[in-house]
Amino acid sequence: MGRVSDRPRASRGVVKFFKPDRGWGAISSPDLPHGRDAWVGFSVIDMQGYRELVTGQQVRFTFEQAQQDSFDYRATWVRPVEE
């Protein structure tokens, strides 16, 4: 992974749902255009060990406009917010 300064500005969001058996889910954020959600796959989760998100979890993430299943946006980097 690149350094944080190499990435676009990260948005804050909330995990809408995550299916650990499938390895994907969705993130909601006011930064996503038109009130849409972003698709997120386990491979872009920036954490040690088993990469999984939990519904309602706060995250920082970057995204791109890209068609993924029924989503118009795809997360490109996700990190859970430490509380």
Coordinates of N, CA, C and O in Angstrom, one line a residue:
M1 N 0.8 -1.2 0.0 CA 0.0 0.0 0.0 C 0.9 1.2 0.0 O 1.9 1.3 0.6
G2 N 0.4 2.3 -0.7 CA 1.1 3.5 -0.7 C 1.0 4.3 0.6 O 0.2 3.9 1.5
R3 N 1.8 5.3 0.8 CA 1.7 6.1 2.0 C 0.3 6.9 2.0 O -0.2 7.1 0.9
V4 N -0.1 7.3 3.1 CA -1.4 8.0 3.2 C -1.4 9.2 2.4 O -2.3 9.6 1.7
S5 N -0.2 9.9 2.3 CA -0.1 11.1 1.5 C -0.3 10.9 0.0 O -0.5 11.8 -0.8
D6 N -0.1 9.6 -0.4 CA -0.3 9.3 -1.8 C -1.7 9.1 -2.2 O -2.0 8.9 -3.4
R7 N -2.6 9.0 -1.3 CA -4.0 8.7 -1.5 C -4.8 10.0 -1.6 O -4.4 11.0 -1.0
P8 N -6.0 9.9 -2.3 CA -6.9 11.1 -2.2 C -7.4 11.3 -0.8 O -7.2 10.4 0.0
R9 N -7.9 12.4 -0.5 CA -8.4 12.7 0.8 C -9.5 11.6 1.2 O -10.4 11.3 0.4
A10 N -9.3 11.1 2.4 CA -10.2 10.0 2.8 C -11.5 10.6 3.3 O -11.6 11.7 4.0
S11 N -12.6 9.9 3.1 CA -13.9 10.3 3.6 C -14.2 9.5 4.8 O -13.6 8.5 5.1
R12 N -15.2 9.9 5.6 CA -15.7 9.1 6.7 C -17.0 8.5 6.3 O -17.8 9.1 5.6
G13 N -17.2 7.3 6.8 CA -18.5 6.6 6.5 C -18.8 5.6 7.6 O -18.1 5.4 8.5
V14 N -19.9 4.9 7.3 CA -20.4 3.8 8.2 C -20.7 2.6 7.4 O -21.2 2.7 6.3
V15 N -20.3 1.5 7.9 CA -20.5 0.2 7.2 C -22.0 -0.1 7.3 O -22.6 -0.2 8.3
K16 N -22.6 -0.1 6.1 CA -24.1 -0.4 6.0 C -24.4 -1.9 6.2 O -25.3 -2.2 6.9
F17 N -23.5 -2.7 5.6 CA -23.6 -4.2 5.9 C -22.3 -4.7 5.4 O -21.6 -4.1 4.6
F18 N -21.9 -5.9 5.9 CA -20.7 -6.6 5.4 C -21.0 -8.1 5.5 O -21.5 -8.6 6.6
K19 N -20.8 -8.9 4.4 CA -21.1 -10.3 4.4 C -19.7 -11.0 4.4 O -19.0 -11.2 3.4
P20 N -19.3 -11.4 5.6 CA -17.9 -12.0 5.8 C -17.8 -13.3 5.0 O -16.7 -13.6 4.5
D21 N -18.9 -14.0 4.8 CA -18.8 -15.3 4.0 C -18.6 -15.0 2.5 O -18.0 -15.8 1.8
R22 N -19.0 -13.8 2.1 CA -18.8 -13.4 0.7 C -17.6 -12.5 0.5 O -17.1 -12.3 -0.6
G23 N -17.2 -11.8 1.6 CA -16.0 -10.9 1.6 C -16.3 -9.5 1.0 O -15.5 -8.9 0.5
W24 N -17.6 -9.1 1.1 CA -17.9 -7.8 0.5 C -19.1 -7.2 1.3 O -19.8 -7.9 2.0
G25 N -19.3 -5.9 1.1 CA -20.4 -5.2 1.8 C -20.6 -3.8 1.2 O -20.2 -3.5 0.0
A26 N -21.1 -2.9 2.0 CA -21.4 -1.5 1.5 C -21.1 -0.5 2.6 O -21.2 -0.8 3.8
I27 N -20.7 0.7 2.1 CA -20.4 1.8 3.0 C -21.3 2.9 2.6 O -21.4 3.3 1.5
S28 N -21.9 3.6 3.6 CA -22.7 4.8 3.4 C -21.9 6.0 3.9 O -21.2 5.9 4.9
S29 N -22.0 7.1 3.2 CA -21.3 8.3 3.6 C -22.0 9.5 2.9 O -22.4 9.4 1.7
P30 N -22.0 10.7 3.6 CA -22.6 11.9 3.0 C -21.6 12.4 1.8 O -22.0 13.2 1.0
D31 N -20.4 11.9 1.8 CA -19.4 12.3 0.7 C -19.7 11.6 -0.6 O -19.1 12.0 -1.6
L32 N -20.5 10.5 -0.6 CA -20.8 9.8 -1.8 C -21.9 10.5 -2.6 O -22.9 10.9 -2.0
P33 N -21.7 10.8 -3.8 CA -22.7 11.6 -4.6 C -24.1 10.9 -4.7 O -24.2 9.7 -4.7
H34 N -25.1 11.7 -4.7 CA -26.5 11.3 -5.0 C -27.0 10.4 -3.9 O -27.9 9.6 -4.2
G35 N -26.4 10.4 -2.7 CA -26.9 9.5 -1.6 C -26.7 8.0 -1.9 O -27.3 7.2 -1.3
R36 N -25.7 7.7 -2.8 CA -25.5 6.3 -3.1 C -24.5 5.7 -2.1 O -23.9 6.4 -1.3
D37 N -24.4 4.4 -2.1 CA -23.4 3.7 -1.2 C -22.3 3.2 -2.1 O -22.4 3.1 -3.3
A38 N -21.2 2.9 -1.4 CA -20.0 2.3 -2.1 C -19.8 0.8 -1.8 O -20.0 0.4 -0.6
W39 N -19.6 0.1 -2.8 CA -19.2 -1.4 -2.6 C -17.9 -1.5 -2.0 O -17.0 -0.7 -2.3
V40 N -17.7 -2.4 -1.1 CA -16.3 -2.6 -0.5 C -16.0 -4.1 -0.5 O -16.9 -4.9 -0.1
G41 N -14.9 -4.5 -0.9 CA -14.4 -5.9 -0.9 C -13.3 -6.0 0.2 O -12.6 -5.0 0.5
F42 N -13.1 -7.2 0.7 CA -12.2 -7.4 1.9 C -10.8 -7.0 1.5 O -10.0 -6.6 2.3
S43 N -10.4 -7.1 0.2 CA -9.0 -6.9 -0.2 C -8.5 -5.4 0.0 O -7.3 -5.2 0.0
V44 N -9.5 -4.5 0.1 CA -9.1 -3.1 0.3 C -9.1 -2.6 1.7 O -8.9 -1.5 2.0
I45 N -9.5 -3.5 2.6 CA -9.5 -3.2 4.1 C -8.1 -3.2 4.6 O -7.4 -4.2 4.5
D46 N -7.7 -2.1 5.2 CA -6.3 -1.8 5.7 C -6.3 -2.1 7.2 O -6.6 -1.3 8.0
M47 N -6.0 -3.4 7.5 CA -5.9 -3.8 8.9 C -5.1 -5.1 9.0 O -5.0 -5.8 7.9
Q48 N -4.6 -5.4 10.1 CA -3.9 -6.7 10.3 C -4.8 -7.8 10.5 O -5.9 -7.7 11.0
G49 N -4.4 -9.0 10.2 CA -5.2 -10.2 10.4 C -6.3 -10.4 9.5 O -6.3 -9.9 8.3
Y50 N -7.4 -11.1 9.9 CA -8.6 -11.3 9.1 C -9.3 -10.0 8.9 O -9.6 -9.3 9.8
R51 N -9.5 -9.7 7.6 CA -10.1 -8.4 7.2 C -11.6 -8.5 7.1 O -12.1 -9.2 6.2
E52 N -12.2 -7.9 8.0 CA -13.7 -8.0 8.1 C -14.2 -6.7 8.7 O -13.6 -6.1 9.6
L53 N -15.4 -6.2 8.2 CA -16.0 -5.0 8.8 C -17.3 -5.5 9.5 O -17.8 -6.6 9.2
V54 N -17.9 -4.6 10.3 CA -19.1 -4.9 11.1 C -20.1 -3.8 10.8 O -19.8 -2.6 10.8
T55 N -21.3 -4.2 10.6 CA -22.4 -3.3 10.4 C -22.4 -2.2 11.5 O -22.3 -2.5 12.7
G56 N -22.5 -0.9 11.1 CA -22.5 0.2 12.0 C -21.1 0.7 12.3 O -21.0 1.8 13.0
Q57 N -20.0 0.0 11.9 CA -18.7 0.4 12.2 C -18.3 1.7 11.5 O -18.6 1.8 10.3
Q58 N -17.6 2.6 12.1 CA -17.1 3.8 11.5 C -15.8 3.5 10.8 O -15.0 2.8 11.3
V59 N -15.7 4.1 9.5 CA -14.5 3.8 8.7 C -14.1 5.1 8.0 O -14.8 6.1 7.9
R60 N -12.8 5.2 7.7 CA -12.3 6.2 6.7 C -12.0 5.4 5.4 O -11.6 4.3 5.5
F61 N -12.3 6.0 4.3 CA -12.2 5.3 3.0 C -12.0 6.3 1.9 O -12.3 7.5 2.0
T62 N -11.4 5.7 0.8 CA -11.4 6.4 -0.5 C -12.2 5.6 -1.4 O -12.5 4.4 -1.2
F63 N -12.7 6.3 -2.5 CA -13.5 5.6 -3.4 C -13.4 6.1 -4.9 O -12.8 7.2 -5.1
E64 N -13.9 5.4 -5.8 CA -13.8 5.8 -7.2 C -15.2 5.5 -7.8 O -16.0 4.6 -7.3
Q65 N -15.5 6.2 -8.9 CA -16.7 5.9 -9.6 C -16.5 4.7 -10.5 O -15.6 4.7 -11.3
A66 N -17.2 3.6 -10.2 CA -17.0 2.3 -10.9 C -18.2 1.5 -10.7 O -18.7 1.4 -9.6
Q67 N -18.7 0.8 -11.7 CA -19.8 -0.1 -11.6 C -19.3 -1.4 -11.0 O -18.4 -2.0 -11.5
Q68 N -20.0 -1.8 -9.9 CA -19.7 -3.0 -9.2 C -21.0 -3.6 -8.7 O -21.6 -3.0 -7.8
D69 N -21.4 -4.7 -9.3 CA -22.7 -5.2 -9.0 C -23.8 -4.1 -9.2 O -23.8 -3.5 -10.3
S70 N -24.6 -3.8 -8.2 CA -25.6 -2.8 -8.4 C -25.1 -1.4 -7.9 O -25.9 -0.5 -7.8
F71 N -23.8 -1.3 -7.6 CA -23.3 -0.1 -7.0 C -22.6 0.8 -8.1 O -22.0 0.2 -9.0
D72 N -22.7 2.1 -7.9 CA -22.0 3.0 -8.9 C -20.6 3.5 -8.4 O -19.9 4.1 -9.1
Y73 N -20.3 3.2 -7.1 CA -19.0 3.6 -6.5 C -18.4 2.3 -5.8 O -19.1 1.5 -5.3
R74 N -17.1 2.3 -5.8 CA -16.3 1.2 -5.2 C -15.2 1.8 -4.3 O -14.5 2.7 -4.7
A75 N -15.2 1.3 -3.1 CA -14.1 1.7 -2.1 C -12.8 1.2 -2.7 O -12.7 0.1 -3.1
T76 N -11.7 2.1 -2.6 CA -10.4 1.7 -3.0 C -9.4 1.5 -1.9 O -8.3 1.0 -2.0
W77 N -9.8 1.9 -0.7 CA -9.0 1.8 0.6 C -10.0 2.0 1.7 O -10.8 3.0 1.7
V78 N -9.9 1.2 2.7 CA -10.8 1.3 3.9 C -10.0 1.0 5.2 O -9.3 0.0 5.2
R79 N -10.2 1.9 6.2 CA -9.5 1.6 7.5 C -10.6 1.9 8.6 O -11.1 3.0 8.6
P80 N -10.8 0.9 9.5 CA -11.7 1.1 10.6 C -11.2 2.3 11.4 O -10.0 2.5 11.6
V81 N -12.1 3.1 12.0 CA -11.8 4.2 12.8 C -11.6 3.7 14.2 O -12.4 3.0 14.8
E82 N -10.4 3.9 14.8 CA -10.1 3.5 16.2 C -10.9 4.4 17.1 O -10.8 5.6 17.0
E83 N -11.6 3.8 18.1 CA -12.4 4.6 19.0 C -11.7 4.8 20.3 O -10.8 4.1 20.7

